[in-house]
mmCIF file of C-alpha atoms in Angstrom:
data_model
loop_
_atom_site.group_PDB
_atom_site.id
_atom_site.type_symbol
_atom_site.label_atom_id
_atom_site.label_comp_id
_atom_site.label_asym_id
_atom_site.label_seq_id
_atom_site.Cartn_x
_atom_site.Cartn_y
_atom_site.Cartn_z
ATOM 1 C CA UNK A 1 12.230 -7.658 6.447
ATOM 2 C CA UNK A 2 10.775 -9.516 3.500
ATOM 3 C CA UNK A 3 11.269 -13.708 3.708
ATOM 4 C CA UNK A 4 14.239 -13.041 1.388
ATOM 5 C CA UNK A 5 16.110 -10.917 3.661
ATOM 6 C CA UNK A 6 15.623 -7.699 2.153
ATOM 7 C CA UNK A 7 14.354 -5.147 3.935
ATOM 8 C CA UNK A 8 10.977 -4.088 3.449
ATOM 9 C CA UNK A 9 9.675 0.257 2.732
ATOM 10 C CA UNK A 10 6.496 1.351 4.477
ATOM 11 C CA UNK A 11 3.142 -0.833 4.099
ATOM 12 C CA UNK A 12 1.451 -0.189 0.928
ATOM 13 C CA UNK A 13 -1.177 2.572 1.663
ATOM 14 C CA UNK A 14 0.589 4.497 4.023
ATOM 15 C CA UNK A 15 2.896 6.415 1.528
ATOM 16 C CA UNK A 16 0.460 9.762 2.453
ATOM 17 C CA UNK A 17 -0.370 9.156 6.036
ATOM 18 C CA UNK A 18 0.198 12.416 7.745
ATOM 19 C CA UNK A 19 0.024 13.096 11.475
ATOM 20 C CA UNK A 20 -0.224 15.901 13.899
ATOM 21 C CA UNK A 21 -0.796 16.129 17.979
ATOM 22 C CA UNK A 22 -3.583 17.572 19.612
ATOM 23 C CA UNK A 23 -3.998 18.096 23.414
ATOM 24 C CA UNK A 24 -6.068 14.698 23.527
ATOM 25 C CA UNK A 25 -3.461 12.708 21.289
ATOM 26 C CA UNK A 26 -2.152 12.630 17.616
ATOM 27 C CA UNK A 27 -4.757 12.873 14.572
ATOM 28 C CA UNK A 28 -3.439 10.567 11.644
ATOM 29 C CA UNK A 29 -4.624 11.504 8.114
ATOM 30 C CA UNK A 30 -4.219 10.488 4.523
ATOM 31 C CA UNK A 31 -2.691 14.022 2.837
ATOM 32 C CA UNK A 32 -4.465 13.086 -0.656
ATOM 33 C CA UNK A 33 -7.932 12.824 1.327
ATOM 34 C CA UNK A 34 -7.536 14.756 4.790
ATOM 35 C CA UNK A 35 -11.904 14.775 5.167
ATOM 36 C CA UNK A 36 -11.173 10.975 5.125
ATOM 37 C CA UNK A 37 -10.750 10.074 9.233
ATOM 38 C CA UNK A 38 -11.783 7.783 11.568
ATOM 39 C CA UNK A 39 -12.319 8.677 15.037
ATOM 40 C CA UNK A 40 -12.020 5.744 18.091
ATOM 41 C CA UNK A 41 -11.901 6.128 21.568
ATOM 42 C CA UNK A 42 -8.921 2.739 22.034
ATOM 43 C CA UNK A 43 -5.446 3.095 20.998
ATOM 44 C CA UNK A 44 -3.625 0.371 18.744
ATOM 45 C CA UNK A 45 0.426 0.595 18.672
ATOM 46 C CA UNK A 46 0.500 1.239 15.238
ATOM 47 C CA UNK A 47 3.022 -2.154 14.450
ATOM 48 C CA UNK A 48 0.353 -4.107 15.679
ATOM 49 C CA UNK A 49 -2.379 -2.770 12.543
ATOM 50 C CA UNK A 50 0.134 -1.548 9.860
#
């Protein structure tokens, strides 16, 4: 929610974040620049960075 009250759509930047699983996890991409990845060995819940 925004401090209005309105609800808020997804962060700006994520519009083309893509995601698939692997066996070690799930691989999160941007669709308009897949080569574009980071790789970490620590997970974040994803509400805690987006």
């Amino acid at each position: 929610m925004t401090d209005d009250g309105e609800l808020r759509g997804e962060p700006d930047g994520t519009e083309t974040i893509e995601s698939y699983e692997t066996d070690d996890g799930i691989v999160f991409y941007d669709a308009e620049n897949p080569l574009a990845w980071v790789e970490t060995t620590r997970s974040l819940p994803l509400k805690d960075v987006a």
